Short mmCIF file of C-alpha atoms and ligand atoms in Angstrom, two decimals:
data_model
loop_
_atom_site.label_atom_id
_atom_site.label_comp_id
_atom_site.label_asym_id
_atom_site.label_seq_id
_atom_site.Cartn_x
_atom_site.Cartn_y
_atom_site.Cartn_z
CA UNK H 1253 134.17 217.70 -56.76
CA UNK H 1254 131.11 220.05 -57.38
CA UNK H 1255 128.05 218.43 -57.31
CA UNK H 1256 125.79 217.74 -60.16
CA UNK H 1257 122.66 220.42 -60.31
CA UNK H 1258 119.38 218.64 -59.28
CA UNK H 1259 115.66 218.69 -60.86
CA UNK H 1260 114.44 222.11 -60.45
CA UNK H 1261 111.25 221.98 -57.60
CA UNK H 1262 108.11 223.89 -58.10
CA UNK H 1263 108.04 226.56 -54.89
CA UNK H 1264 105.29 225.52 -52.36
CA UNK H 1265 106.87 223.15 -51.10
CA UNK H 1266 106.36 220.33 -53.61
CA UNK H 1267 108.58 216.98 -53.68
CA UNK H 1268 110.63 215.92 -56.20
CA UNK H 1269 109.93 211.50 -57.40
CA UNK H 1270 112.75 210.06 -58.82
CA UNK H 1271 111.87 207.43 -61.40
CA UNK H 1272 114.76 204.99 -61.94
CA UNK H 1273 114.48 204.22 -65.71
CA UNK H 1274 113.30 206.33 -68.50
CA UNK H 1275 111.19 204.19 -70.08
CA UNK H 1276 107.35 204.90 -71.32
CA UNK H 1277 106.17 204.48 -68.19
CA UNK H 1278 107.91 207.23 -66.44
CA UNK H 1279 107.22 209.29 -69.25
CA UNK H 1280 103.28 208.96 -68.60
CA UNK H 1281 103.70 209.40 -64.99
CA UNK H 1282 104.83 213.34 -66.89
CA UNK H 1283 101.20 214.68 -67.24
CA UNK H 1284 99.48 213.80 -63.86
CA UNK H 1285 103.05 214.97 -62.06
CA UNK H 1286 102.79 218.21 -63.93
CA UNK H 1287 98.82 218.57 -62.78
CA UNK H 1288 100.04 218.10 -58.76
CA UNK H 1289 102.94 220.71 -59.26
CA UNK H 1290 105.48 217.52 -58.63
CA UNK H 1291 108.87 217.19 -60.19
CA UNK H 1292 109.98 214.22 -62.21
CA UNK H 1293 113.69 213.19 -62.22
CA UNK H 1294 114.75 210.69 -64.52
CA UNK H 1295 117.87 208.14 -64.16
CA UNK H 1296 117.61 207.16 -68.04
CA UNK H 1297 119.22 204.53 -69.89
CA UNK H 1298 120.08 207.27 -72.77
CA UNK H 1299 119.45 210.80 -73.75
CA UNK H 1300 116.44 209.55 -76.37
CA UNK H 1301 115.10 207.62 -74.16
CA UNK H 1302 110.99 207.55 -73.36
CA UNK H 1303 110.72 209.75 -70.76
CA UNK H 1304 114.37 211.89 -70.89
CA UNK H 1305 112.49 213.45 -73.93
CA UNK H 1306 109.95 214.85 -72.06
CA UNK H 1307 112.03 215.27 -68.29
CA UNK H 1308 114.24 217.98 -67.92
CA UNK H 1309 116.18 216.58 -65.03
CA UNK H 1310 117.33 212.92 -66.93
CA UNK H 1311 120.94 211.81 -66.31
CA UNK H 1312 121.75 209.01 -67.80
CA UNK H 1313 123.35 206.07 -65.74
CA UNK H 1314 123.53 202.64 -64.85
CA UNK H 1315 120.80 201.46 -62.69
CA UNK H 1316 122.75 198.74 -61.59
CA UNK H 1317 125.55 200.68 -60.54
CA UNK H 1318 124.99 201.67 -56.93
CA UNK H 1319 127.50 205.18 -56.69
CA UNK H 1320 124.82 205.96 -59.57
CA UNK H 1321 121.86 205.54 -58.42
CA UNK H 1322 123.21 206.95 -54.85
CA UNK H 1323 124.19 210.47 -56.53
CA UNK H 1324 120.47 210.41 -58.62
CA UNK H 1325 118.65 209.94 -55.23
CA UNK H 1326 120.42 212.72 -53.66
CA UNK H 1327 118.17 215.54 -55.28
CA UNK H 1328 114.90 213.62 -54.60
CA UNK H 1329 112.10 212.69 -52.13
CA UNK H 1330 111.17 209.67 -52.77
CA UNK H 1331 112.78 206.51 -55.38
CA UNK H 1332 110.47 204.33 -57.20
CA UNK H 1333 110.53 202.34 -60.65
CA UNK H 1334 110.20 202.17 -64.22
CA UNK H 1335 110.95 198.61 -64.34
CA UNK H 1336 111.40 195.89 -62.36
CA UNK H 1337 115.49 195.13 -62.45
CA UNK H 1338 117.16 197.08 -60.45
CA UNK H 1339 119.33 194.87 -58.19
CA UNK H 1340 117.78 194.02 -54.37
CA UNK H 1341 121.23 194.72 -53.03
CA UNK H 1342 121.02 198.38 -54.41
CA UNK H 1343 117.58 199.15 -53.15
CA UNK H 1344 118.71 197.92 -49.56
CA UNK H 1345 122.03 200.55 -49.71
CA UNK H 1346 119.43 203.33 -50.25
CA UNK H 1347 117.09 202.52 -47.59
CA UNK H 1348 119.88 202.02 -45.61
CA UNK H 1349 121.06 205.73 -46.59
CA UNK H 1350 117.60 206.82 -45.35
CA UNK H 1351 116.09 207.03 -48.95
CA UNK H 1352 112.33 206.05 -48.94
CA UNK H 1353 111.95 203.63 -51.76
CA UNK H 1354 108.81 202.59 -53.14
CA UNK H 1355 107.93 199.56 -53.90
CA UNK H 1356 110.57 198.66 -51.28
CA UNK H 1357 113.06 195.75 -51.84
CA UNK H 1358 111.15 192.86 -50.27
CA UNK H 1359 108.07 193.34 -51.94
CA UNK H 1360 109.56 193.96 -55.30
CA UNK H 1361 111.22 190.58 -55.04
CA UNK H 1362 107.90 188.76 -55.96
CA UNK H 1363 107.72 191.13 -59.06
CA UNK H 1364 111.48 190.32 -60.12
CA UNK H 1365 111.66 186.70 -58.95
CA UNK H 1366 108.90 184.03 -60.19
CA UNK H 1367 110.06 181.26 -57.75
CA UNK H 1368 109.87 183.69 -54.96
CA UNK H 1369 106.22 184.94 -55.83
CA UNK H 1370 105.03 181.31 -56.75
CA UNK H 1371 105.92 180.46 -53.37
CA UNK H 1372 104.73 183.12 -51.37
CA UNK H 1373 101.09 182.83 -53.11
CA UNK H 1374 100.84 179.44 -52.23
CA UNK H 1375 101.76 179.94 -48.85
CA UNK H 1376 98.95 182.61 -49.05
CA UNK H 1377 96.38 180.03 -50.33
CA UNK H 1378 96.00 182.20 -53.00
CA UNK H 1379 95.36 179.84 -56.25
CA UNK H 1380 97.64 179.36 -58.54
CA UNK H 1381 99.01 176.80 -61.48
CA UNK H 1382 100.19 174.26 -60.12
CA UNK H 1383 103.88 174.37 -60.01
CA UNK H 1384 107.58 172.83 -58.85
CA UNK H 1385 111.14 174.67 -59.83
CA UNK H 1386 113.38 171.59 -61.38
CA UNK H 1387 117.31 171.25 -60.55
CA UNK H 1388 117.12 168.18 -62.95
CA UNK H 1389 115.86 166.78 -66.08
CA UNK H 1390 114.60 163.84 -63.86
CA UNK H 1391 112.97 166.70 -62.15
CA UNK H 1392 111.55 168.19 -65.10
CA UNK H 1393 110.62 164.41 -65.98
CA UNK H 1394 108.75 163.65 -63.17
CA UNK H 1395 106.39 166.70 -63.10
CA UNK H 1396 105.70 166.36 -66.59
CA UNK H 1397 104.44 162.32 -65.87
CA UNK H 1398 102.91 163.89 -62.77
CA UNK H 1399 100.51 166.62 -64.36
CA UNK H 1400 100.66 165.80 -67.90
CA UNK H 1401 102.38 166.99 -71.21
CA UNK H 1402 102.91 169.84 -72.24
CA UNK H 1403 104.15 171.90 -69.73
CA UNK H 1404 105.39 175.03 -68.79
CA UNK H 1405 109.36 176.19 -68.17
CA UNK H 1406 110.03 179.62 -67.06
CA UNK H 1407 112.66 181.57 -66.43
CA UNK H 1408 112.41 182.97 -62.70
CA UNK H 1409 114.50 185.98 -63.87
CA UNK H 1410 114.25 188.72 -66.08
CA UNK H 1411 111.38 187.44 -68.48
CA UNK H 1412 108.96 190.03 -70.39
CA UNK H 1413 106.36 189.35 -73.40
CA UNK H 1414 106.60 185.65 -73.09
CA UNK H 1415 110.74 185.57 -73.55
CA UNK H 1416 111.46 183.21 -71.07
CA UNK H 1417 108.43 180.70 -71.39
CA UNK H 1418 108.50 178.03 -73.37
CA UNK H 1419 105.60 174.96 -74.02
CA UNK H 1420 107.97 172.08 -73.56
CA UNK H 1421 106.93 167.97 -73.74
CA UNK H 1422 110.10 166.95 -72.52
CA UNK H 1423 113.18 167.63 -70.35
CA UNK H 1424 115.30 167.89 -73.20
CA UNK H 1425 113.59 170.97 -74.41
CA UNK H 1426 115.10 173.44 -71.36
CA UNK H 1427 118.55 171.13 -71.24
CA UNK H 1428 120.30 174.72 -72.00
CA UNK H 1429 118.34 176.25 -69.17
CA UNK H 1430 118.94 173.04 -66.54
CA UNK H 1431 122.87 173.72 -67.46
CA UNK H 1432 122.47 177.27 -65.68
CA UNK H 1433 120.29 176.38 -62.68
CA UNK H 1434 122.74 176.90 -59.18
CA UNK H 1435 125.23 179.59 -60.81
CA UNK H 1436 125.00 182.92 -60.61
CA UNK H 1437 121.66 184.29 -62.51
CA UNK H 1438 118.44 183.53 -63.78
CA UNK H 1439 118.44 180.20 -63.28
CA UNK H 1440 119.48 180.07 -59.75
CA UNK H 1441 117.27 178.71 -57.81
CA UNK H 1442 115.83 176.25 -60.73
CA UNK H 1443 113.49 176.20 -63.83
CA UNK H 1444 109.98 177.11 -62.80
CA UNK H 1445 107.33 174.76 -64.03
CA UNK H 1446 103.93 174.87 -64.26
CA UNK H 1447 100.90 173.08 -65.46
CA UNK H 1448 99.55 174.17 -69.30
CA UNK H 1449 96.53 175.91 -67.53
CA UNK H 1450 93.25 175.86 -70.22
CA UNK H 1451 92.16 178.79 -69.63
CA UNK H 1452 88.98 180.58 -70.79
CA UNK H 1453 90.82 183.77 -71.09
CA UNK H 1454 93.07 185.93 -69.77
CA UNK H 1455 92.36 188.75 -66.65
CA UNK H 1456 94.54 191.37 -64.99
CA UNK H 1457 93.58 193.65 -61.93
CA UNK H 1458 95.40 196.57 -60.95
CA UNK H 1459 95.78 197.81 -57.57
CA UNK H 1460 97.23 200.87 -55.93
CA UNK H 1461 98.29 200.78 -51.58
CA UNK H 1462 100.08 203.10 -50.16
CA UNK H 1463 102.69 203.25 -47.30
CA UNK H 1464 99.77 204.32 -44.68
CA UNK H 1465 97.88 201.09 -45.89
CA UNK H 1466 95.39 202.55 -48.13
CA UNK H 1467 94.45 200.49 -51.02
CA UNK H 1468 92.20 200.53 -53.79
CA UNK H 1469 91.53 198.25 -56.95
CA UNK H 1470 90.21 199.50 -60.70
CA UNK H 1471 87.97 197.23 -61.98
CA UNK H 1472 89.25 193.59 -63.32
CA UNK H 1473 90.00 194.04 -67.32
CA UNK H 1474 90.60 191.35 -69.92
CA UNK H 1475 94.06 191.01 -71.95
CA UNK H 1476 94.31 189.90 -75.33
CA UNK H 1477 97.86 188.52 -76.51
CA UNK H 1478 98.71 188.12 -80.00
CA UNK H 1479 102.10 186.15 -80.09
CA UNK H 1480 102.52 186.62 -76.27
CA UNK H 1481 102.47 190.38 -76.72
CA UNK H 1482 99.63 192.09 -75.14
CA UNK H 1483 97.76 193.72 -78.07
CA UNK H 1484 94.14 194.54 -76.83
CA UNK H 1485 92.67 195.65 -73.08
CA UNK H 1486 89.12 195.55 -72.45
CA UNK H 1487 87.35 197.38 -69.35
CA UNK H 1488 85.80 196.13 -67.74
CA UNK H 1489 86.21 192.65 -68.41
CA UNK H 1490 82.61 191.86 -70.72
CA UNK H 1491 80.42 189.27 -69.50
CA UNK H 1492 82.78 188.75 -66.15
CA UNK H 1493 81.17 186.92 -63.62
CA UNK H 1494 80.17 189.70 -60.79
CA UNK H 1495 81.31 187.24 -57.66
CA UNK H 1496 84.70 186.16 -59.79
CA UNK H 1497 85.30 190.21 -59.99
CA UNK H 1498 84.92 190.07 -56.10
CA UNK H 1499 86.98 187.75 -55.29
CA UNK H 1500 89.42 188.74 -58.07
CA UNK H 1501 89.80 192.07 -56.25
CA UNK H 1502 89.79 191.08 -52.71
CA UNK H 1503 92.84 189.02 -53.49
CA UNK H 1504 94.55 191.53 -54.94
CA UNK H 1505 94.08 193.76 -52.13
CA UNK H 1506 95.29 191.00 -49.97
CA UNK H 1507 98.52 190.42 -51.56
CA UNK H 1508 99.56 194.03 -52.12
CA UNK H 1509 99.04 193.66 -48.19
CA UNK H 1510 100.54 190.93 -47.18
CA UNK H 1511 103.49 191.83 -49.33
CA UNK H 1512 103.69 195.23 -48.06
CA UNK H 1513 103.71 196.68 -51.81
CA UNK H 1514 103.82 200.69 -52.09
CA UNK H 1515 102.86 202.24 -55.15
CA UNK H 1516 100.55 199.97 -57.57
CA UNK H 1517 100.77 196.25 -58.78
CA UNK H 1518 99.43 195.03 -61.61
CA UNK H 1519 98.04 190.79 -60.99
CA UNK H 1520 97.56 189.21 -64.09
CA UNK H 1521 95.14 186.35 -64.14
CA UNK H 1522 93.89 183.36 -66.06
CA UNK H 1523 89.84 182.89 -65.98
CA UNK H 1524 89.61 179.04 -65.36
CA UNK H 1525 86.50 176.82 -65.34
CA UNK H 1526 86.55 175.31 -61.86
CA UNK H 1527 87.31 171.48 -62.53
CA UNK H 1528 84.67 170.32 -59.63
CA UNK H 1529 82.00 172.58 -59.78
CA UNK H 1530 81.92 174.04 -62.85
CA UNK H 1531 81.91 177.95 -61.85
CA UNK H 1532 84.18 180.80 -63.32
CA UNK H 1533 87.33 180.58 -61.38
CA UNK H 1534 90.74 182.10 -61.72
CA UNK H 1535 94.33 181.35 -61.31
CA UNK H 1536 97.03 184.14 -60.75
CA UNK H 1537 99.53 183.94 -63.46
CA UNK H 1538 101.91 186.87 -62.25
CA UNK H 1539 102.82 189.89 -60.37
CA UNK H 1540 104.15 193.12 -61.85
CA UNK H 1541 104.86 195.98 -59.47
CA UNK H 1542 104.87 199.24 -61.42
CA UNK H 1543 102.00 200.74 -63.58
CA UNK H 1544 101.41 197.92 -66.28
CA UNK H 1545 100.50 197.81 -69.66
CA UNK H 1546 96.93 196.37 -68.69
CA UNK H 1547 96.44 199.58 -66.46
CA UNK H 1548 97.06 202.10 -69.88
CA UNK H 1549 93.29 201.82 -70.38
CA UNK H 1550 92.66 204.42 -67.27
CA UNK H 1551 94.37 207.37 -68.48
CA UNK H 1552 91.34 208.04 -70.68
CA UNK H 1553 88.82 205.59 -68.86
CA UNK H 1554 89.67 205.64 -65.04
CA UNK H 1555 88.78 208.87 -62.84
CA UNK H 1556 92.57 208.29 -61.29
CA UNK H 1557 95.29 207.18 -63.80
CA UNK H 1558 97.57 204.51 -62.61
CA UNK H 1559 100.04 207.01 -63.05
CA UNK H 1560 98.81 209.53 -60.92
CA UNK H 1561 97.72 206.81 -57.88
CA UNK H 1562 101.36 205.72 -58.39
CA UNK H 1563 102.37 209.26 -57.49
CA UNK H 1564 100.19 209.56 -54.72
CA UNK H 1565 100.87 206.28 -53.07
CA UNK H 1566 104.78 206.75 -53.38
CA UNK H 1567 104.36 210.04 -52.22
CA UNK H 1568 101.88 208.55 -49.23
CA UNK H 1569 99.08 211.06 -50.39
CA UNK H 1570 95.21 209.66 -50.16
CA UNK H 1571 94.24 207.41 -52.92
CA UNK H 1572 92.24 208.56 -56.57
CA UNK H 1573 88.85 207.17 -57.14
CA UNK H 1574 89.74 204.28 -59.51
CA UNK H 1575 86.11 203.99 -60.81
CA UNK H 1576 85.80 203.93 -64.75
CA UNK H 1577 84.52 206.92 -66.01
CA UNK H 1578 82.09 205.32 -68.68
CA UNK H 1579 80.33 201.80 -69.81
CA UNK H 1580 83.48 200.32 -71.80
CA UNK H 1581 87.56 201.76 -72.28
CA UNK H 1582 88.98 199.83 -75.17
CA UNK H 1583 93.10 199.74 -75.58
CA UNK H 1584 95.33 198.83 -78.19
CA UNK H 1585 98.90 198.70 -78.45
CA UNK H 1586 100.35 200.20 -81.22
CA UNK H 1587 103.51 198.08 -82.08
CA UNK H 1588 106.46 198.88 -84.71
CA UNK H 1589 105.25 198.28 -88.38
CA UNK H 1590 105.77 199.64 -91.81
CA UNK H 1591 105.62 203.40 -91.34
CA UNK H 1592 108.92 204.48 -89.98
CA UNK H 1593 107.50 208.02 -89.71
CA UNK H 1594 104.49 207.90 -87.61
CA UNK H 1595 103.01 211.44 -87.18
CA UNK H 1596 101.77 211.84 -91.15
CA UNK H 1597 99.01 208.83 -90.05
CA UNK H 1598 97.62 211.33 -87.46
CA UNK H 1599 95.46 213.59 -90.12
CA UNK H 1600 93.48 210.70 -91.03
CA UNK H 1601 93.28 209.13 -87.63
CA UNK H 1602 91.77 211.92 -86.26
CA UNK H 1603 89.56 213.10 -89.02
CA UNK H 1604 88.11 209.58 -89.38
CA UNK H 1605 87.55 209.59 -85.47
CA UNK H 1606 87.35 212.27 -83.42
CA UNK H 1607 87.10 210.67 -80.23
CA UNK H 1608 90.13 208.51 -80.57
CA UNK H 1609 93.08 209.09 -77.80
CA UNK H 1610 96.59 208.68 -79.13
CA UNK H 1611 99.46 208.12 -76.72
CA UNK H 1612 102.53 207.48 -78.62
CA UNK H 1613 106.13 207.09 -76.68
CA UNK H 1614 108.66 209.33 -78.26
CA UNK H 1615 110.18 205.91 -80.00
CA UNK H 1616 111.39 204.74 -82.99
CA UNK H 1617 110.10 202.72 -84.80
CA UNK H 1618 111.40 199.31 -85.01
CA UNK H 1619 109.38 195.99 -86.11
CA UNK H 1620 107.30 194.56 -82.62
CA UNK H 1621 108.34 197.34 -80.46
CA UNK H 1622 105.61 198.94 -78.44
CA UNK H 1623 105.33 202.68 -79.94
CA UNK H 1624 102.47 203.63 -78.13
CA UNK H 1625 98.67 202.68 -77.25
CA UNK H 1626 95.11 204.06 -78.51
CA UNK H 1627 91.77 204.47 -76.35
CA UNK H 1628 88.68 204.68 -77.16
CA UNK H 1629 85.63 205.08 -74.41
CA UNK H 1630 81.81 204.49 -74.86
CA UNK H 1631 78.58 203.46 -73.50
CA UNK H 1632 76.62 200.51 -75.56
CA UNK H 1633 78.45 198.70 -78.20
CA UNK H 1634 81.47 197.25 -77.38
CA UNK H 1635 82.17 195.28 -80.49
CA UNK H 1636 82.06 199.29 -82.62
CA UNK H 1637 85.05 200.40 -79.56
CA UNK H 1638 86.84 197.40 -80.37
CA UNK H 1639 86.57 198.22 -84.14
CA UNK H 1640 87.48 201.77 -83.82
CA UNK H 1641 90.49 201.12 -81.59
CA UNK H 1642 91.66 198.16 -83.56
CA UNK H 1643 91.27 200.34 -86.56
CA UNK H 1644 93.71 202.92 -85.27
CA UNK H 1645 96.65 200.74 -84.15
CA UNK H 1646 96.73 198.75 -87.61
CA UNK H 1647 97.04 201.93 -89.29
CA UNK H 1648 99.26 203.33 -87.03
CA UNK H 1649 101.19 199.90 -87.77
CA UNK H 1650 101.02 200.20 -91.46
CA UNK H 1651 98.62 196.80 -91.49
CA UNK H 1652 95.66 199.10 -93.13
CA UNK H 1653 95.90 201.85 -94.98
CA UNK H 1654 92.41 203.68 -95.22
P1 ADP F 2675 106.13 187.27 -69.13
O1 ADP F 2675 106.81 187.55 -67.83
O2 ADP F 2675 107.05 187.10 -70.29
O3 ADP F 2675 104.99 188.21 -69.41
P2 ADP F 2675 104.14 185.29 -68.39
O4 ADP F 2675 104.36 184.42 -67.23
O5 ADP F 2675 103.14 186.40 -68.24
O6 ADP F 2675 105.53 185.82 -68.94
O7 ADP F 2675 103.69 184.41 -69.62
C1 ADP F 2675 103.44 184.96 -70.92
C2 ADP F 2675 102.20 184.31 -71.54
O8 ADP F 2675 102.38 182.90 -71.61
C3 ADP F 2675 100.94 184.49 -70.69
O9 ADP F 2675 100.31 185.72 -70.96
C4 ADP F 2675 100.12 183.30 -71.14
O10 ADP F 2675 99.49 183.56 -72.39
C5 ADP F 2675 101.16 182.21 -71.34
N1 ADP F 2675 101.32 181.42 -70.09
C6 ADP F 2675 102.13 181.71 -69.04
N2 ADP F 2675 102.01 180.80 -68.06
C7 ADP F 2675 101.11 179.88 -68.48
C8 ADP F 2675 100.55 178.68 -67.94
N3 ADP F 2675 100.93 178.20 -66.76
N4 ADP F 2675 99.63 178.03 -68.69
C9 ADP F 2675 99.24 178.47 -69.91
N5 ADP F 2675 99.73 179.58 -70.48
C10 ADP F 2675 100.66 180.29 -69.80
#
């Protein structure tokens, strides 16, 4: 059997990163790979897919199918991740073939699994909601008497944009769930609960380590969700207490440490109002180990992307400088509307603001879907940034139309 021909590599002596999934984020890991003279290979879900479109080298396969994934990684350097799901057992079998893989299996479990990284926080003393995973209904029963109504059921497994959490005030509300906990799945090792946490708002902190230990966070950002779908990203976080920032970042450094992650994590946080004394506090909500939708904002804002410190730490190179480059970096997601043709909005977008940056993913549009994001960067007023990016993504969506 002749093989399949590989990515084609750059002559110098540059390595080739194999992304497995071709969503948008491997597609804007493109621009800072093409900057460093680095390949891109692509294992893609389907020929349109994000980042096949702009790859040259994107087979499509099953990422879940291990003689797949095995014949992708034979034409690159180094394996890492577009999302989060590709099965434990057939990250081992490559590391085992002598693959490096980053993040590797054992850290990437706390991304996949919320039980897992519940657990190992707490261990850490690192705070969190308070939590149990329930086998029972009487389980389920008693935490809810314990803490108080309402709380909230998870699904360990396979969860995005708030699919998977539900406000529940009694057992009966996850009975469907509690009939799956102990097979096979999601649901295997229990429902995760957690206290309703009131939080003042919502915080994420990215951070980027690499196999030699070198880690650096950006600055601590504040998420906006609309419908559990993160719709706005604010950096740096306005008005954030300077000591909560501190200690916001010096835990993230000391997870991605203690879990030995490679690459960069994204710890998304809730601001809390500390019950005894008063003072900002926070709470981690939840780990994701790939560049993250709440890192977007420093392709235009940061002086290294998330993409490109992803490269570099998978790739074991020295870290970026993850400093913002200016006062304020506003995102907003741009999510499936109206217009089913998007590129006819971009005459007025960018005659009405010339400093708007567009990213859009190569998708179709379909209603909810995240298309693509908008930046905008400044010094001074950060309510006008908000305007001016909100302004773009509803008429990108079709809300607006002048
Ligand atoms: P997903 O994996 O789907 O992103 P998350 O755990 O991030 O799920 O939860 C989605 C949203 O649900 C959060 O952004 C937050 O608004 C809300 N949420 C999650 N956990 C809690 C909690 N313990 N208390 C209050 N709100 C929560």
């Amino acid at each position: 059997m002749t093989q399949a021909p590989g990515p084609r590599r750059a002559e110098g002596g540059f390595p080739v990163v194999g992304i497995i999934g071709g969503g948008q984020l491997a597609r804007m890991s493109q621009p800072p790979a093409i900057n460093l003279s680095i390949t891109l290979s692509v294992l893609a879900e389907s020929e349109t897919a994000s980042a096949a479109l702009v790859t040259p080298h994107a087979p499509v396969g099953d990422h879940t199918d291990l003689e797949v994934v095995r014949a992708f990684a034979r034409h690159v350097d180094v394996i890492t991740f577009d999302h989060e799901h590709v099965p434990p057992q057939v990250i081992s079998a490559l590391i085992d073939d002598g693959v490096p893989v980053h993040p590797g299996p054992e850290a990437l479990l706390h991304a996949q699994d919320k039980i897992v990284m519940r657990r190992r926080l707490t261990e850490l003393g690192i705070p969190c909601p308070r939590w149990t995973a329930a086998q029972t209904a009487a389980d389920v029963a008693a935490f809810g008497e314990e803490i108080g109504w309402p709380v909230i059921a998870k699904t360990p497994r396979g969860g995005y944009d708030g699919k998977g959490v539900r406000r529940i005030s009694s057992p009966e509300e996850v009975t469907d769930w509690l009939e799956l906990v102990g097979q096979d799945g999601p649901m295997r090792e229990g429902v995760l609960l957690e206290e309703a946490v009131d939080f003042v708002r919502e915080l994420a902190v990215m951070v980027g380590r690499s196999p030699s230990g070198q880690a650096a966070t950006w600055p601590v950002v504040e998420t906006v969700q609309t419908n559990s779908i993160c719709t706005e990203v604010i950096a740096p976080a306005p008005g954030l207490d300077d000591d909560l920032a501190t200690r916001i970042g010096e835990a993230a450094l000391r997870i991605a440490g203690e879990l030995g992650v490679t690459g960069v994590m994204a710890v998304e946080l809730f601001e809390v109002r500390d019950g005894e004394t008063g003072g900002a506090a926070y709470l981690v909500n939840e780990l994701a180990m790939r560049p993250h939708n709440s890192g977007h904002w420093t392709i235009d804002g940061a002086v290294t992307s998330q993409f490109e410190q992803h490269l570099r730490a998978v790739l074991d190179l020295p870290l970026g400088d993850p400093s913002a480059r200016q006062e304020w970096t506003v995102m907003a997601n741009v999510l499936g509307g109206e217009h089913p043709d998007l590129y006819p909005t971009y005459r007025h977008l960018m005659a009405r603001d010339p400093g708007l940056k567009i990213h859009l993913y190569g998708k179709g549009v379909r209603p909810g879907r995240k298309l693509g994001h908008v930046t905008v960067t400044g010094d001074g007023d950060l309510e006008a940034l908000r305007e001016r990016a909100r302004h773009a993504a509803d008429y990108l969506q079709g809300v607006i139309d002048e």
